[in-house]
Amino acid sequence: MARLSRHEKPLLKTNEHGNNPNKIIVNQHVIPNKHLLEWSSDGKMVEIFDIESKKLKTLPAKSPYFCVMRLWDQWTESKMLKSNEDNYQSQIGLMKNGNDFTHPDYVMAYYVLLCVRVWVANKERPHYPSESSSISHEYNQSELEDNELEMDGPVQIVKATIDPDSQHMARGVVKMAMNQAFAQWCGSIKNQKWRLYQSDNDNFILSDAFCTNFLEGFHVLPLNPKQVLIAESTYENLVKNSCLSVQFINNVMKRNAVNYYVESSNSDDTAS
């Protein structure tokens, strides 16, 4: 996905304290690296089926193949996404130890933000300059990125720029779109209860089909090759239509995949 387009790189230096002190990198995972590694047998590599080439590939989970060149701003990456991923991992840690989720809303929020990330990653990035005028001070890139990092809380103040070569305003547009979609989509499923569905034999795949699945009302979050979370409405529909199976869930994940789906190395599934 990073191979599809180029975007502005973060500054090498954002302040006097050193080189990129916040360690915000250019390539940002659409599906977080830790989640991808649940399908790895060695903690490094994952097996994927590439939709475009229709071939199986083995790639490191850190590969740019799973990333986009940073679409969103630094506040979104360092605060919104990081806290969302950390919250999710805290709940998955409980589940692996045989405990119930203490904050199921963290898992729901993670699922929704995955859908938003895939949605944004596959949309055209706005490259047009700001139409703002009569700006008293033209901020340079360092000042703009410091502004992104300093923002906190629900109200965000965006400093405008008239520099046609800057993508600061474009990053702001992406951030606002992500926040709006996240709030709306969370609201649409906030009353859903989630069921853990486990496979004893076959393995679930992990697909980048989250956005399409969400819009179709197919709410399934693969946690690892043996377990998925299914929203109550989706679960009831699958049971009603006698479709509750690993194979059916995998078929939907494959059908709606945008760029790839990930298989476990010992999966019995074959690429189709």
mmCIF file of N, CA and C in Angstrom, residues 58-115:
data_model
loop_
_atom_site.group_PDB
_atom_site.id
_atom_site.type_symbol
_atom_site.label_atom_id
_atom_site.label_comp_id
_atom_site.label_asym_id
_atom_site.label_seq_id
_atom_site.Cartn_x
_atom_site.Cartn_y
_atom_site.Cartn_z
ATOM 1 N N THR A 58 5.863 -14.423 1.328
ATOM 2 C CA THR A 58 6.266 -14.409 2.730
ATOM 3 C C THR A 58 7.064 -13.141 2.968
ATOM 4 N N LEU A 59 6.564 -12.305 3.866
ATOM 5 C CA LEU A 59 7.159 -10.990 4.101
ATOM 6 C C LEU A 59 7.315 -10.744 5.599
ATOM 7 N N PRO A 60 8.277 -9.904 5.991
ATOM 8 C CA PRO A 60 8.333 -9.505 7.401
ATOM 9 C C PRO A 60 7.128 -8.644 7.743
ATOM 10 N N ALA A 61 6.611 -8.815 8.947
ATOM 11 C CA ALA A 61 5.436 -8.041 9.354
ATOM 12 C C ALA A 61 5.712 -6.544 9.359
ATOM 13 N N LYS A 62 6.987 -6.171 9.444
ATOM 14 C CA LYS A 62 7.355 -4.753 9.424
ATOM 15 C C LYS A 62 7.497 -4.202 8.006
ATOM 16 N N SER A 63 7.243 -5.015 7.007
ATOM 17 C CA SER A 63 7.419 -4.608 5.618
ATOM 18 C C SER A 63 6.538 -3.411 5.253
ATOM 19 N N PRO A 64 7.063 -2.496 4.425
ATOM 20 C CA PRO A 64 6.254 -1.372 3.935
ATOM 21 C C PRO A 64 5.018 -1.820 3.156
ATOM 22 N N TYR A 65 4.993 -3.078 2.748
ATOM 23 C CA TYR A 65 3.827 -3.603 2.031
ATOM 24 C C TYR A 65 2.545 -3.415 2.851
ATOM 25 N N PHE A 66 2.658 -3.496 4.154
ATOM 26 C CA PHE A 66 1.492 -3.385 5.026
ATOM 27 C C PHE A 66 1.226 -1.951 5.483
ATOM 28 N N CYS A 67 1.946 -1.021 4.910
ATOM 29 C CA CYS A 67 1.909 0.362 5.391
ATOM 30 C C CYS A 67 1.426 1.343 4.331
ATOM 31 N N VAL A 68 1.136 2.547 4.778
ATOM 32 C CA VAL A 68 0.986 3.696 3.901
ATOM 33 C C VAL A 68 2.035 4.716 4.311
ATOM 34 N N MET A 69 2.476 5.510 3.340
ATOM 35 C CA MET A 69 3.293 6.661 3.698
ATOM 36 C C MET A 69 2.388 7.564 4.520
ATOM 37 N N ARG A 70 2.880 8.082 5.609
ATOM 38 C CA ARG A 70 2.063 8.739 6.632
ATOM 39 C C ARG A 70 0.999 9.659 6.037
ATOM 40 N N LEU A 71 -0.260 9.249 6.150
ATOM 41 C CA LEU A 71 -1.380 10.028 5.639
ATOM 42 C C LEU A 71 -1.885 11.025 6.676
ATOM 43 N N TRP A 72 -1.892 10.592 7.938
ATOM 44 C CA TRP A 72 -2.463 11.396 9.010
ATOM 45 C C TRP A 72 -1.366 12.212 9.684
ATOM 46 N N ASP A 73 -1.764 13.142 10.536
ATOM 47 C CA ASP A 73 -0.771 14.024 11.156
ATOM 48 C C ASP A 73 -0.145 13.380 12.392
ATOM 49 N N GLN A 74 0.801 14.095 12.982
ATOM 50 C CA GLN A 74 1.561 13.528 14.088
ATOM 51 C C GLN A 74 0.701 13.334 15.332
ATOM 52 N N TRP A 75 -0.256 14.207 15.571
ATOM 53 C CA TRP A 75 -1.140 14.030 16.723
ATOM 54 C C TRP A 75 -1.912 12.725 16.595
ATOM 55 N N THR A 76 -2.448 12.456 15.408
ATOM 56 C CA THR A 76 -3.215 11.230 15.186
ATOM 57 C C THR A 76 -2.362 10.001 15.429
ATOM 58 N N GLU A 77 -1.123 10.014 14.925
ATOM 59 C CA GLU A 77 -0.252 8.852 15.051
ATOM 60 C C GLU A 77 0.241 8.653 16.478
ATOM 61 N N SER A 78 0.735 9.739 17.097
ATOM 62 C CA SER A 78 1.401 9.598 18.396
ATOM 63 C C SER A 78 0.431 9.541 19.563
ATOM 64 N N LYS A 79 -0.803 9.980 19.377
ATOM 65 C CA LYS A 79 -1.755 10.005 20.493
ATOM 66 C C LYS A 79 -2.997 9.152 20.205
ATOM 67 N N MET A 80 -3.747 9.491 19.186
ATOM 68 C CA MET A 80 -4.993 8.771 18.931
ATOM 69 C C MET A 80 -4.750 7.294 18.623
ATOM 70 N N LEU A 81 -3.908 6.997 17.636
ATOM 71 C CA LEU A 81 -3.692 5.611 17.235
ATOM 72 C C LEU A 81 -2.918 4.832 18.290
ATOM 73 N N LYS A 82 -1.912 5.435 18.866
ATOM 74 C CA LYS A 82 -1.093 4.725 19.857
ATOM 75 C C LYS A 82 -1.916 4.320 21.074
ATOM 76 N N SER A 83 -2.713 5.233 21.595
ATOM 77 C CA SER A 83 -3.517 4.899 22.773
ATOM 78 C C SER A 83 -4.548 3.831 22.427
ATOM 79 N N ASN A 84 -5.108 3.896 21.215
ATOM 80 C CA ASN A 84 -6.079 2.902 20.768
ATOM 81 C C ASN A 84 -5.452 1.510 20.714
ATOM 82 N N GLU A 85 -4.240 1.416 20.157
ATOM 83 C CA GLU A 85 -3.541 0.129 20.063
ATOM 84 C C GLU A 85 -3.128 -0.378 21.442
ATOM 85 N N ASP A 86 -2.642 0.516 22.299
ATOM 86 C CA ASP A 86 -2.236 0.113 23.643
ATOM 87 C C ASP A 86 -3.429 -0.412 24.443
ATOM 88 N N ASN A 87 -4.572 0.260 24.327
ATOM 89 C CA ASN A 87 -5.780 -0.182 25.030
ATOM 90 C C ASN A 87 -6.198 -1.575 24.571
ATOM 91 N N TYR A 88 -6.149 -1.793 23.273
ATOM 92 C CA TYR A 88 -6.518 -3.099 22.715
ATOM 93 C C TYR A 88 -5.576 -4.185 23.217
ATOM 94 N N GLN A 89 -4.279 -3.929 23.182
ATOM 95 C CA GLN A 89 -3.308 -4.931 23.613
ATOM 96 C C GLN A 89 -3.486 -5.280 25.091
ATOM 97 N N SER A 90 -3.896 -4.312 25.903
ATOM 98 C CA SER A 90 -4.116 -4.592 27.328
ATOM 99 C C SER A 90 -5.257 -5.588 27.511
ATOM 100 N N GLN A 91 -6.271 -5.521 26.652
ATOM 101 C CA GLN A 91 -7.404 -6.431 26.756
ATOM 102 C C GLN A 91 -7.072 -7.808 26.178
ATOM 103 N N ILE A 92 -6.312 -7.835 25.093
ATOM 104 C CA ILE A 92 -5.914 -9.108 24.508
ATOM 105 C C ILE A 92 -4.999 -9.866 25.472
ATOM 106 N N GLY A 93 -4.171 -9.133 26.210
ATOM 107 C CA GLY A 93 -3.335 -9.759 27.221
ATOM 108 C C GLY A 93 -4.161 -10.461 28.277
ATOM 109 N N LEU A 94 -5.263 -9.852 28.684
ATOM 110 C CA LEU A 94 -6.163 -10.479 29.661
ATOM 111 C C LEU A 94 -6.768 -11.760 29.092
ATOM 112 N N MET A 95 -7.217 -11.697 27.850
ATOM 113 C CA MET A 95 -7.850 -12.854 27.224
ATOM 114 C C MET A 95 -6.882 -14.029 27.115
ATOM 115 N N LYS A 96 -5.618 -13.743 26.772
ATOM 116 C CA LYS A 96 -4.629 -14.808 26.642
ATOM 117 C C LYS A 96 -4.353 -15.492 27.969
ATOM 118 N N ASN A 97 -4.607 -14.789 29.065
ATOM 119 C CA ASN A 97 -4.418 -15.363 30.398
ATOM 120 C C ASN A 97 -5.703 -15.970 30.954
ATOM 121 N N GLY A 98 -6.719 -16.103 30.100
ATOM 122 C CA GLY A 98 -7.965 -16.749 30.503
ATOM 123 C C GLY A 98 -8.935 -15.858 31.239
ATOM 124 N N ASN A 99 -8.729 -14.538 31.179
ATOM 125 C CA ASN A 99 -9.597 -13.598 31.882
ATOM 126 C C ASN A 99 -10.553 -12.894 30.913
ATOM 127 N N ASP A 100 -11.632 -12.346 31.458
ATOM 128 C CA ASP A 100 -12.572 -11.573 30.655
ATOM 129 C C ASP A 100 -12.024 -10.176 30.415
ATOM 130 N N PHE A 101 -12.537 -9.537 29.357
ATOM 131 C CA PHE A 101 -12.177 -8.150 29.095
ATOM 132 C C PHE A 101 -12.679 -7.266 30.239
ATOM 133 N N THR A 102 -11.828 -6.364 30.702
ATOM 134 C CA THR A 102 -12.265 -5.380 31.698
ATOM 135 C C THR A 102 -12.851 -4.143 31.025
ATOM 136 N N HIS A 103 -12.443 -3.910 29.778
ATOM 137 C CA HIS A 103 -12.948 -2.765 29.017
ATOM 138 C C HIS A 103 -13.269 -3.218 27.592
ATOM 139 N N PRO A 104 -14.392 -3.878 27.386
ATOM 140 C CA PRO A 104 -14.744 -4.333 26.035
ATOM 141 C C PRO A 104 -14.868 -3.190 25.039
ATOM 142 N N ASP A 105 -15.138 -1.963 25.550
ATOM 143 C CA ASP A 105 -15.227 -0.804 24.654
ATOM 144 C C ASP A 105 -13.880 -0.511 23.995
ATOM 145 N N TYR A 106 -12.766 -0.884 24.645
ATOM 146 C CA TYR A 106 -11.450 -0.708 24.034
ATOM 147 C C TYR A 106 -11.323 -1.571 22.775
ATOM 148 N N VAL A 107 -11.850 -2.774 22.855
ATOM 149 C CA VAL A 107 -11.760 -3.694 21.719
ATOM 150 C C VAL A 107 -12.648 -3.200 20.583
ATOM 151 N N MET A 108 -13.850 -2.726 20.918
ATOM 152 C CA MET A 108 -14.749 -2.174 19.907
ATOM 153 C C MET A 108 -14.125 -0.963 19.236
ATOM 154 N N ALA A 109 -13.499 -0.088 20.028
ATOM 155 C CA ALA A 109 -12.872 1.106 19.469
ATOM 156 C C ALA A 109 -11.713 0.743 18.551
ATOM 157 N N TYR A 110 -10.961 -0.282 18.926
ATOM 158 C CA TYR A 110 -9.856 -0.736 18.083
ATOM 159 C C TYR A 110 -10.383 -1.256 16.753
ATOM 160 N N TYR A 111 -11.450 -2.041 16.807
ATOM 161 C CA TYR A 111 -12.057 -2.582 15.588
ATOM 162 C C TYR A 111 -12.515 -1.444 14.670
ATOM 163 N N VAL A 112 -13.201 -0.462 15.232
ATOM 164 C CA VAL A 112 -13.697 0.647 14.417
ATOM 165 C C VAL A 112 -12.544 1.433 13.809
ATOM 166 N N LEU A 113 -11.492 1.672 14.592
ATOM 167 C CA LEU A 113 -10.376 2.452 14.059
ATOM 168 C C LEU A 113 -9.613 1.673 12.992
ATOM 169 N N LEU A 114 -9.582 0.346 13.086
ATOM 170 C CA LEU A 114 -9.025 -0.455 11.993
ATOM 171 C C LEU A 114 -9.806 -0.195 10.702
ATOM 172 N N CYS A 115 -11.128 -0.178 10.823
ATOM 173 C CA CYS A 115 -11.978 0.083 9.656
ATOM 174 C C CYS A 115 -11.684 1.465 9.085
#
